[in-house]
């Protein structure tokens, strides 16, 4: 701000006499009241006001924190909307339960066969014993008949001898013959009973032996059938396990491809978010943002140099100058 004064002057003697006669009054009013006039700001001041203090640290042109938060939000939204690869592999074929069921079936078949054979043997044995028991009364009847015949023959022989008056050898001889015949018949009956008993016992033993053989043969047959089915089951499980391994390998390949696709999608999303906000999610500005900032700093620096104002270090850097290079340039132009 500048101060200006106006001075009053008089012409001729009248002015001088008036001045001398009223010296006391004129001395007090020889200078007017000061007037302050605000000058127009110079161009340099205007440029300085517009571009001064535009460094990154003092006045950033981009709010990196807010832009980075926006980019981060876009990336997090993309992650939240990305479906997970729910991969569930198939376990190996477990045949333990199948083997147990197969064994139980074999045991059941074996037990059923053994029960059937035992029942048949028991039935045959019972029938043989019953036939033998049914034959016993017949043997006893024959013995009774032989005894009765013997007694009757002896009585007749005594009566006959007595009528003849034969008390000697002929009668006695006939009497003995009758007894011998009866004894022989009795022995034949006993032998027939013993033979039947032996035959029955042998048949029972043969039947039981046959039953045991049939049981052993049936158990062997069931065991062979079980072994064959078990081998088929194990072969099937092995083949299925190979198929499962191949399937799980393909599943791993798909999972890897899917994860790669997801990673690429998220990377593209982050790049798109950075393009939209000018800043990556970690706060790093993009090349376009840095280039735009540099262009603005360079333009501001050039404008300040044209106005004779020293640019800031950020502006000089955007122009490709160091402070030393600027002062060398400044001194060279000053000397000229």
CSV table of N, CA, C and O in Angstrom, one decimal, residues 184-298:
chain,number,residue,atom,x,y,z
A,184,UNK,N,-32.6,-175.3,18.2
A,184,UNK,CA,-32.1,-174.8,16.9
A,184,UNK,C,-32.9,-173.7,16.4
A,184,UNK,O,-32.4,-172.7,15.9
A,185,UNK,N,-34.2,-173.9,16.5
A,185,UNK,CA,-35.1,-172.8,16.0
A,185,UNK,C,-34.9,-171.5,16.8
A,185,UNK,O,-35.0,-170.4,16.3
A,186,UNK,N,-34.7,-171.7,18.1
A,186,UNK,CA,-34.5,-170.6,19.0
A,186,UNK,C,-33.2,-169.9,18.5
A,186,UNK,O,-33.1,-168.6,18.5
A,187,UNK,N,-32.2,-170.6,18.2
A,187,UNK,CA,-30.9,-170.0,17.8
A,187,UNK,C,-31.1,-169.3,16.4
A,187,UNK,O,-30.5,-168.2,16.2
A,188,UNK,N,-31.8,-169.9,15.6
A,188,UNK,CA,-32.1,-169.2,14.3
A,188,UNK,C,-32.7,-167.9,14.5
A,188,UNK,O,-32.4,-166.9,13.8
A,189,UNK,N,-33.7,-167.8,15.4
A,189,UNK,CA,-34.4,-166.6,15.6
A,189,UNK,C,-33.5,-165.5,16.2
A,189,UNK,O,-33.4,-164.4,15.9
A,190,UNK,N,-32.6,-166.0,17.2
A,190,UNK,CA,-31.7,-165.1,17.8
A,190,UNK,C,-30.7,-164.6,16.8
A,190,UNK,O,-30.3,-163.4,16.8
A,191,UNK,N,-30.2,-165.5,15.9
A,191,UNK,CA,-29.3,-165.0,14.9
A,191,UNK,C,-29.9,-164.0,13.9
A,191,UNK,O,-29.3,-163.1,13.5
A,192,UNK,N,-31.2,-164.3,13.6
A,192,UNK,CA,-31.9,-163.3,12.7
A,192,UNK,C,-32.0,-161.9,13.4
A,192,UNK,O,-31.8,-160.9,12.8
A,193,UNK,N,-32.3,-161.9,14.7
A,193,UNK,CA,-32.4,-160.7,15.4
A,193,UNK,C,-31.0,-160.0,15.5
A,193,UNK,O,-30.9,-158.7,15.3
A,194,UNK,N,-30.0,-160.7,15.7
A,194,UNK,CA,-28.6,-160.1,15.8
A,194,UNK,C,-28.2,-159.6,14.4
A,194,UNK,O,-27.7,-158.5,14.3
A,195,UNK,N,-28.5,-160.4,13.4
A,195,UNK,CA,-28.2,-159.9,12.0
A,195,UNK,C,-29.0,-158.6,11.7
A,195,UNK,O,-28.4,-157.7,11.1
A,196,UNK,N,-30.2,-158.5,12.1
A,196,UNK,CA,-31.0,-157.3,11.8
A,196,UNK,C,-30.4,-156.1,12.6
A,196,UNK,O,-30.3,-155.0,12.1
A,197,UNK,N,-30.0,-156.4,13.8
A,197,UNK,CA,-29.4,-155.3,14.6
A,197,UNK,C,-28.1,-154.8,14.0
A,197,UNK,O,-27.9,-153.6,13.9
A,198,UNK,N,-27.3,-155.8,13.6
A,198,UNK,CA,-26.1,-155.4,13.0
A,198,UNK,C,-26.3,-154.6,11.6
A,198,UNK,O,-25.6,-153.6,11.4
A,199,UNK,N,-27.2,-155.1,10.9
A,199,UNK,CA,-27.5,-154.4,9.6
A,199,UNK,C,-28.0,-153.0,9.9
A,199,UNK,O,-27.7,-152.1,9.2
A,200,UNK,N,-28.9,-152.9,10.9
A,200,UNK,CA,-29.4,-151.6,11.2
A,200,UNK,C,-28.3,-150.6,11.7
A,200,UNK,O,-28.2,-149.5,11.3
A,201,UNK,N,-27.4,-151.1,12.5
A,201,UNK,CA,-26.3,-150.3,13.0
A,201,UNK,C,-25.4,-149.9,11.9
A,201,UNK,O,-24.9,-148.7,11.8
A,202,UNK,N,-25.1,-150.9,11.0
A,202,UNK,CA,-24.3,-150.5,9.9
A,202,UNK,C,-24.9,-149.5,8.9
A,202,UNK,O,-24.3,-148.5,8.5
A,203,UNK,N,-26.2,-149.6,8.7
A,203,UNK,CA,-26.9,-148.7,7.9
A,203,UNK,C,-26.9,-147.3,8.5
A,203,UNK,O,-26.7,-146.3,7.8
A,204,UNK,N,-27.1,-147.3,9.8
A,204,UNK,CA,-27.0,-146.0,10.5
A,204,UNK,C,-25.7,-145.3,10.4
A,204,UNK,O,-25.5,-144.1,10.2
A,205,UNK,N,-24.6,-146.2,10.6
A,205,UNK,CA,-23.2,-145.7,10.5
A,205,UNK,C,-23.0,-145.2,9.1
A,205,UNK,O,-22.3,-144.1,8.9
A,206,UNK,N,-23.4,-145.9,8.1
A,206,UNK,CA,-23.2,-145.5,6.7
A,206,UNK,C,-24.0,-144.2,6.4
A,206,UNK,O,-23.4,-143.3,5.7
A,207,UNK,N,-25.2,-144.1,7.0
A,207,UNK,CA,-26.0,-142.9,6.8
A,207,UNK,C,-25.3,-141.7,7.4
A,207,UNK,O,-25.2,-140.6,6.8
A,208,UNK,N,-24.8,-141.9,8.6
A,208,UNK,CA,-24.1,-140.7,9.3
A,208,UNK,C,-22.8,-140.4,8.6
A,208,UNK,O,-22.5,-139.2,8.4
A,209,UNK,N,-22.1,-141.4,8.1
A,209,UNK,CA,-20.8,-141.1,7.3
A,209,UNK,C,-21.2,-140.3,6.0
A,209,UNK,O,-20.5,-139.4,5.7
A,210,UNK,N,-22.2,-140.8,5.4
A,210,UNK,CA,-22.7,-140.1,4.2
A,210,UNK,C,-23.1,-138.7,4.5
A,210,UNK,O,-22.7,-137.7,3.7
A,211,UNK,N,-23.7,-138.5,5.6
A,211,UNK,CA,-24.1,-137.1,6.0
A,211,UNK,C,-22.9,-136.2,6.2
A,211,UNK,O,-22.9,-135.1,5.8
A,212,UNK,N,-21.9,-136.8,6.9
A,212,UNK,CA,-20.7,-136.0,7.2
A,212,UNK,C,-20.0,-135.7,5.9
A,212,UNK,O,-19.5,-134.6,5.7
A,213,UNK,N,-20.0,-136.6,5.0
A,213,UNK,CA,-19.4,-136.4,3.7
A,213,UNK,C,-20.1,-135.3,2.9
A,213,UNK,O,-19.5,-134.4,2.3
A,214,UNK,N,-21.4,-135.4,2.9
A,214,UNK,CA,-22.2,-134.4,2.2
A,214,UNK,C,-22.0,-133.0,2.9
A,214,UNK,O,-22.0,-132.0,2.1
A,215,UNK,N,-22.0,-133.0,4.2
A,215,UNK,CA,-21.7,-131.7,4.8
A,215,UNK,C,-20.4,-131.1,4.5
A,215,UNK,O,-20.3,-129.9,4.1
A,216,UNK,N,-19.3,-131.9,4.5
A,216,UNK,CA,-18.0,-131.5,4.1
A,216,UNK,C,-18.0,-131.0,2.6
A,216,UNK,O,-17.4,-130.0,2.3
A,217,UNK,N,-18.7,-131.7,1.8
A,217,UNK,CA,-18.7,-131.4,0.4
A,217,UNK,C,-19.5,-130.1,0.2
A,217,UNK,O,-19.1,-129.2,-0.6
A,218,UNK,N,-20.6,-129.9,0.9
A,218,UNK,CA,-21.4,-128.7,0.8
A,218,UNK,C,-20.6,-127.5,1.3
A,218,UNK,O,-20.6,-126.4,0.7
A,219,UNK,N,-19.9,-127.6,2.5
A,219,UNK,CA,-19.1,-126.6,3.0
A,219,UNK,C,-18.0,-126.2,2.1
A,219,UNK,O,-17.7,-125.0,1.9
A,220,UNK,N,-17.4,-127.2,1.4
A,220,UNK,CA,-16.3,-126.9,0.5
A,220,UNK,C,-16.9,-126.1,-0.7
A,220,UNK,O,-16.3,-125.1,-1.2
A,221,UNK,N,-18.1,-126.5,-1.2
A,221,UNK,CA,-18.7,-125.8,-2.3
A,221,UNK,C,-19.0,-124.4,-2.0
A,221,UNK,O,-18.8,-123.5,-2.8
A,222,UNK,N,-19.6,-124.2,-0.8
A,222,UNK,CA,-20.0,-122.8,-0.4
A,222,UNK,C,-18.7,-122.0,-0.2
A,222,UNK,O,-18.7,-120.8,-0.6
A,223,UNK,N,-17.6,-122.6,0.3
A,223,UNK,CA,-16.4,-121.8,0.5
A,223,UNK,C,-15.8,-121.4,-0.8
A,223,UNK,O,-15.3,-120.3,-1.0
A,224,UNK,N,-15.8,-122.3,-1.8
A,224,UNK,CA,-15.3,-122.0,-3.1
A,224,UNK,C,-16.1,-120.9,-3.8
A,224,UNK,O,-15.6,-120.0,-4.4
A,225,UNK,N,-17.4,-121.0,-3.6
A,225,UNK,CA,-18.3,-119.9,-4.2
A,225,UNK,C,-18.0,-118.6,-3.5
A,225,UNK,O,-17.9,-117.6,-4.2
A,226,UNK,N,-17.8,-118.6,-2.2
A,226,UNK,CA,-17.5,-117.4,-1.5
A,226,UNK,C,-16.2,-116.8,-1.9
A,226,UNK,O,-16.0,-115.6,-2.2
A,227,UNK,N,-15.2,-117.7,-2.1
A,227,UNK,CA,-13.8,-117.2,-2.6
A,227,UNK,C,-13.9,-116.6,-3.9
A,227,UNK,O,-13.3,-115.5,-4.2
A,228,UNK,N,-14.7,-117.2,-4.8
A,228,UNK,CA,-14.8,-116.7,-6.2
A,228,UNK,C,-15.5,-115.3,-6.2
A,228,UNK,O,-15.0,-114.3,-6.8
A,229,UNK,N,-16.5,-115.2,-5.4
A,229,UNK,CA,-17.2,-113.9,-5.3
A,229,UNK,C,-16.4,-112.8,-4.6
A,229,UNK,O,-16.4,-111.7,-5.0
A,230,UNK,N,-15.6,-113.2,-3.6
A,230,UNK,CA,-14.7,-112.3,-3.0
A,230,UNK,C,-13.6,-111.8,-3.9
A,230,UNK,O,-13.3,-110.6,-4.0
A,231,UNK,N,-13.1,-112.7,-4.8
A,231,UNK,CA,-12.1,-112.2,-5.8
A,231,UNK,C,-12.7,-111.3,-6.8
A,231,UNK,O,-12.1,-110.3,-7.2
A,232,UNK,N,-13.9,-111.6,-7.2
A,232,UNK,CA,-14.6,-110.7,-8.1
A,232,UNK,C,-14.9,-109.3,-7.5
A,232,UNK,O,-14.7,-108.3,-8.1
A,233,UNK,N,-15.2,-109.3,-6.2
A,233,UNK,CA,-15.5,-108.1,-5.5
A,233,UNK,C,-14.2,-107.3,-5.3
A,233,UNK,O,-14.2,-106.0,-5.5
A,234,UNK,N,-13.1,-107.9,-5.0
A,234,UNK,CA,-11.8,-107.2,-4.9
A,234,UNK,C,-11.4,-106.6,-6.2
A,234,UNK,O,-10.8,-105.5,-6.3
A,235,UNK,N,-11.6,-107.4,-7.3
A,235,UNK,CA,-11.2,-106.9,-8.6
A,235,UNK,C,-12.1,-105.7,-9.0
A,235,UNK,O,-11.5,-104.7,-9.5
A,236,UNK,N,-13.3,-105.8,-8.7
A,236,UNK,CA,-14.2,-104.7,-9.0
A,236,UNK,C,-13.8,-103.4,-8.2
A,236,UNK,O,-13.8,-102.3,-8.8
A,237,UNK,N,-13.5,-103.6,-6.9
A,237,UNK,CA,-13.0,-102.5,-6.1
A,237,UNK,C,-11.8,-101.9,-6.7
A,237,UNK,O,-11.6,-100.6,-6.7
A,238,UNK,N,-10.8,-102.7,-7.1
A,238,UNK,CA,-9.6,-102.2,-7.7
A,238,UNK,C,-9.8,-101.4,-8.9
A,238,UNK,O,-9.3,-100.3,-9.1
A,239,UNK,N,-10.7,-101.9,-9.8
A,239,UNK,CA,-11.0,-101.1,-11.0
A,239,UNK,C,-11.7,-99.8,-10.7
A,239,UNK,O,-11.4,-98.8,-11.3
A,240,UNK,N,-12.6,-99.9,-9.7
A,240,UNK,CA,-13.3,-98.6,-9.4
A,240,UNK,C,-12.4,-97.6,-8.7
A,240,UNK,O,-12.5,-96.4,-8.9
A,241,UNK,N,-11.4,-98.1,-7.9
A,241,UNK,CA,-10.5,-97.2,-7.3
A,241,UNK,C,-9.6,-96.5,-8.4
A,241,UNK,O,-9.3,-95.3,-8.2
A,242,UNK,N,-9.3,-97.2,-9.4
A,242,UNK,CA,-8.5,-96.6,-10.5
A,242,UNK,C,-9.3,-95.5,-11.1
A,242,UNK,O,-8.9,-94.4,-11.4
A,243,UNK,N,-10.6,-95.8,-11.4
A,243,UNK,CA,-11.5,-94.8,-12.0
A,243,UNK,C,-11.6,-93.6,-11.1
A,243,UNK,O,-11.7,-92.4,-11.5
A,244,UNK,N,-11.7,-93.8,-9.7
A,244,UNK,CA,-11.9,-92.7,-8.8
A,244,UNK,C,-10.6,-91.9,-8.8
A,244,UNK,O,-10.7,-90.6,-8.7
A,245,UNK,N,-9.4,-92.5,-8.8
A,245,UNK,CA,-8.2,-91.7,-8.9
A,245,UNK,C,-8.1,-90.9,-10.1
A,245,UNK,O,-7.7,-89.7,-10.1
A,246,UNK,N,-8.6,-91.4,-11.2
A,246,UNK,CA,-8.6,-90.6,-12.5
A,246,UNK,C,-9.6,-89.5,-12.4
A,246,UNK,O,-9.3,-88.3,-12.8
A,247,UNK,N,-10.7,-89.7,-11.8
A,247,UNK,CA,-11.7,-88.7,-11.6
A,247,UNK,C,-11.2,-87.6,-10.7
A,247,UNK,O,-11.3,-86.4,-11.0
A,248,UNK,N,-10.6,-88.0,-9.6
A,248,UNK,CA,-10.1,-87.0,-8.6
A,248,UNK,C,-8.9,-86.2,-9.3
A,248,UNK,O,-8.8,-85.0,-9.0
A,249,UNK,N,-8.1,-86.8,-10.1
A,249,UNK,CA,-7.1,-86.1,-10.8
A,249,UNK,C,-7.7,-85.0,-11.8
A,249,UNK,O,-7.2,-83.9,-11.8
A,250,UNK,N,-8.7,-85.4,-12.5
A,250,UNK,CA,-9.4,-84.4,-13.4
A,250,UNK,C,-10.0,-83.3,-12.5
A,250,UNK,O,-10.0,-82.1,-12.9
A,251,UNK,N,-10.5,-83.7,-11.4
A,251,UNK,CA,-11.1,-82.7,-10.5
A,251,UNK,C,-10.0,-81.7,-10.0
A,251,UNK,O,-10.3,-80.5,-9.9
A,252,UNK,N,-8.8,-82.2,-9.7
A,252,UNK,CA,-7.7,-81.3,-9.3
A,252,UNK,C,-7.4,-80.3,-10.5
A,252,UNK,O,-7.1,-79.1,-10.2
A,253,UNK,N,-7.3,-80.8,-11.7
A,253,UNK,CA,-7.0,-80.0,-12.8
A,253,UNK,C,-8.1,-78.9,-13.0
A,253,UNK,O,-7.8,-77.7,-13.2
A,254,UNK,N,-9.4,-79.3,-12.8
A,254,UNK,CA,-10.4,-78.3,-13.0
A,254,UNK,C,-10.3,-77.2,-11.8
A,254,UNK,O,-10.5,-76.0,-12.1
A,255,UNK,N,-10.0,-77.7,-10.6
A,255,UNK,CA,-9.8,-76.7,-9.5
A,255,UNK,C,-8.7,-75.8,-9.8
A,255,UNK,O,-8.8,-74.6,-9.5
A,256,UNK,N,-7.6,-76.3,-10.3
A,256,UNK,CA,-6.5,-75.4,-10.6
A,256,UNK,C,-6.9,-74.3,-11.7
A,256,UNK,O,-6.5,-73.1,-11.6
A,257,UNK,N,-7.6,-74.8,-12.7
A,257,UNK,CA,-8.0,-73.9,-13.8
A,257,UNK,C,-9.0,-72.9,-13.2
A,257,UNK,O,-8.9,-71.7,-13.6
A,258,UNK,N,-9.9,-73.3,-12.4
A,258,UNK,CA,-10.8,-72.4,-11.8
A,258,UNK,C,-10.2,-71.4,-10.9
A,258,UNK,O,-10.5,-70.2,-11.0
A,259,UNK,N,-9.2,-71.8,-10.1
A,259,UNK,CA,-8.5,-70.8,-9.2
A,259,UNK,C,-7.7,-69.8,-10.1
A,259,UNK,O,-7.7,-68.6,-9.7
A,260,UNK,N,-7.1,-70.3,-11.2
A,260,UNK,CA,-6.4,-69.4,-12.1
A,260,UNK,C,-7.4,-68.4,-12.7
A,260,UNK,O,-7.1,-67.2,-12.8
A,261,UNK,N,-8.5,-68.8,-13.1
A,261,UNK,CA,-9.5,-67.9,-13.7
A,261,UNK,C,-10.0,-66.9,-12.6
A,261,UNK,O,-10.2,-65.7,-12.9
A,262,UNK,N,-10.2,-67.4,-11.4
A,262,UNK,CA,-10.6,-66.4,-10.3
A,262,UNK,C,-9.5,-65.4,-10.1
A,262,UNK,O,-9.8,-64.2,-9.9
A,263,UNK,N,-8.3,-65.8,-10.0
A,263,UNK,CA,-7.2,-64.9,-9.8
A,263,UNK,C,-7.1,-63.9,-10.9
A,263,UNK,O,-6.9,-62.7,-10.7
A,264,UNK,N,-7.3,-64.3,-12.1
A,264,UNK,CA,-7.2,-63.4,-13.3
A,264,UNK,C,-8.4,-62.4,-13.2
A,264,UNK,O,-8.3,-61.2,-13.5
A,265,UNK,N,-9.6,-62.9,-12.9
A,265,UNK,CA,-10.8,-62.1,-12.8
A,265,UNK,C,-10.6,-61.0,-11.7
A,265,UNK,O,-10.9,-59.8,-11.9
A,266,UNK,N,-10.0,-61.4,-10.5
A,266,UNK,CA,-9.8,-60.4,-9.5
A,266,UNK,C,-8.7,-59.4,-9.8
A,266,UNK,O,-8.8,-58.2,-9.5
A,267,UNK,N,-7.7,-59.9,-10.5
A,267,UNK,CA,-6.7,-59.0,-11.0
A,267,UNK,C,-7.2,-58.0,-12.0
A,267,UNK,O,-7.0,-56.8,-11.9
A,268,UNK,N,-8.0,-58.5,-12.9
A,268,UNK,CA,-8.7,-57.6,-13.9
A,268,UNK,C,-9.6,-56.6,-13.2
A,268,UNK,O,-9.7,-55.4,-13.5
A,269,UNK,N,-10.3,-57.1,-12.2
A,269,UNK,CA,-11.2,-56.2,-11.4
A,269,UNK,C,-10.4,-55.1,-10.7
A,269,UNK,O,-10.8,-53.9,-10.7
A,270,UNK,N,-9.3,-55.5,-10.1
A,270,UNK,CA,-8.4,-54.5,-9.4
A,270,UNK,C,-7.9,-53.5,-10.4
A,270,UNK,O,-7.8,-52.3,-10.1
A,271,UNK,N,-7.5,-53.9,-11.6
A,271,UNK,CA,-7.0,-53.0,-12.6
A,271,UNK,C,-8.1,-52.1,-13.1
A,271,UNK,O,-7.9,-50.9,-13.3
A,272,UNK,N,-9.3,-52.6,-13.3
A,272,UNK,CA,-10.5,-51.8,-13.7
A,272,UNK,C,-10.8,-50.8,-12.6
A,272,UNK,O,-11.1,-49.6,-12.9
A,273,UNK,N,-10.7,-51.2,-11.3
A,273,UNK,CA,-11.0,-50.3,-10.2
A,273,UNK,C,-9.9,-49.2,-10.2
A,273,UNK,O,-10.2,-48.0,-9.9
A,274,UNK,N,-8.7,-49.6,-10.4
A,274,UNK,CA,-7.6,-48.6,-10.4
A,274,UNK,C,-7.8,-47.6,-11.6
A,274,UNK,O,-7.6,-46.4,-11.4
A,275,UNK,N,-8.3,-48.1,-12.7
A,275,UNK,CA,-8.5,-47.1,-13.8
A,275,UNK,C,-9.7,-46.2,-13.5
A,275,UNK,O,-9.6,-45.0,-13.8
A,276,UNK,N,-10.7,-46.7,-12.7
A,276,UNK,CA,-11.8,-45.9,-12.4
A,276,UNK,C,-11.5,-44.9,-11.3
A,276,UNK,O,-12.0,-43.8,-11.3
A,277,UNK,N,-10.6,-45.3,-10.4
A,277,UNK,CA,-10.3,-44.4,-9.2
A,277,UNK,C,-9.0,-43.6,-9.4
A,277,UNK,O,-8.8,-42.6,-8.7
A,278,UNK,N,-8.1,-44.1,-10.2
A,278,UNK,CA,-6.8,-43.5,-10.4
A,278,UNK,C,-5.8,-44.0,-9.4
A,278,UNK,O,-4.6,-43.6,-9.4
A,279,UNK,N,-6.2,-44.9,-8.5
A,279,UNK,CA,-5.3,-45.4,-7.4
A,279,UNK,C,-5.6,-46.9,-7.2
A,279,UNK,O,-6.7,-47.3,-7.2
A,280,UNK,N,-4.5,-47.6,-7.0
A,280,UNK,CA,-4.7,-49.1,-6.7
A,280,UNK,C,-5.2,-49.2,-5.2
A,280,UNK,O,-5.1,-48.2,-4.4
A,281,UNK,N,-5.6,-50.5,-4.9
A,281,UNK,CA,-6.1,-50.7,-3.6
A,281,UNK,C,-5.1,-50.5,-2.4
A,281,UNK,O,-5.5,-50.2,-1.3
A,282,UNK,N,-3.8,-50.6,-2.8
A,282,UNK,CA,-2.8,-50.3,-1.7
A,282,UNK,C,-2.4,-48.9,-1.6
A,282,UNK,O,-1.5,-48.5,-0.9
A,283,UNK,N,-3.1,-48.0,-2.4
A,283,UNK,CA,-2.8,-46.6,-2.3
A,283,UNK,C,-1.8,-46.1,-3.3
A,283,UNK,O,-1.5,-44.9,-3.4
A,284,UNK,N,-1.3,-46.9,-4.2
A,284,UNK,CA,-0.3,-46.5,-5.2
A,284,UNK,C,-1.1,-45.9,-6.4
A,284,UNK,O,-2.0,-46.6,-6.9
A,285,UNK,N,-0.7,-44.7,-6.8
A,285,UNK,CA,-1.4,-44.1,-8.0
A,285,UNK,C,-1.1,-44.8,-9.3
A,285,UNK,O,0.0,-45.4,-9.4
A,286,UNK,N,-2.0,-44.8,-10.2
A,286,UNK,CA,-1.7,-45.4,-11.5
A,286,UNK,C,-0.8,-44.5,-12.3
A,286,UNK,O,-0.5,-43.3,-12.0
A,287,UNK,N,-0.3,-45.1,-13.4
A,287,UNK,CA,0.6,-44.3,-14.3
A,287,UNK,C,-0.1,-43.1,-14.9
A,287,UNK,O,0.5,-42.0,-15.0
A,288,UNK,N,-1.4,-43.3,-15.2
A,288,UNK,CA,-2.2,-42.2,-15.8
A,288,UNK,C,-2.3,-41.1,-14.8
A,288,UNK,O,-2.2,-39.9,-15.1
A,289,UNK,N,-2.5,-41.4,-13.5
A,289,UNK,CA,-2.7,-40.4,-12.5
A,289,UNK,C,-1.4,-39.7,-12.3
A,289,UNK,O,-1.3,-38.4,-12.1
A,290,UNK,N,-0.3,-40.4,-12.2
A,290,UNK,CA,1.0,-39.8,-12.0
A,290,UNK,C,1.4,-38.9,-13.2
A,290,UNK,O,1.8,-37.8,-13.0
A,291,UNK,N,1.1,-39.4,-14.4
A,291,UNK,CA,1.3,-38.5,-15.6
A,291,UNK,C,0.5,-37.3,-15.6
A,291,UNK,O,1.0,-36.2,-15.9
A,292,UNK,N,-0.8,-37.4,-15.2
A,292,UNK,CA,-1.7,-36.2,-15.1
A,292,UNK,C,-1.2,-35.2,-14.1
A,292,UNK,O,-1.2,-34.0,-14.3
A,293,UNK,N,-0.8,-35.8,-12.9
A,293,UNK,CA,-0.2,-34.9,-11.9
A,293,UNK,C,1.0,-34.2,-12.4
A,293,UNK,O,1.2,-33.0,-12.1
A,294,UNK,N,1.9,-34.9,-13.0
A,294,UNK,CA,3.1,-34.3,-13.6
A,294,UNK,C,2.8,-33.2,-14.6
A,294,UNK,O,3.5,-32.2,-14.6
A,295,UNK,N,1.8,-33.5,-15.4
A,295,UNK,CA,1.5,-32.5,-16.4
A,295,UNK,C,1.0,-31.2,-15.7
A,295,UNK,O,1.3,-30.1,-16.1
A,296,UNK,N,0.2,-31.4,-14.7
A,296,UNK,CA,-0.3,-30.2,-13.9
A,296,UNK,C,0.8,-29.4,-13.2
A,296,UNK,O,0.9,-28.2,-13.2
A,297,UNK,N,1.7,-30.2,-12.6
A,297,UNK,CA,2.8,-29.6,-11.9
A,297,UNK,C,3.7,-28.8,-12.9
A,297,UNK,O,4.2,-27.7,-12.7
A,298,UNK,N,3.9,-29.5,-14.1
A,298,UNK,CA,4.8,-28.8,-15.1
A,298,UNK,C,4.1,-27.6,-15.6
A,298,UNK,O,4.8,-26.5,-15.8
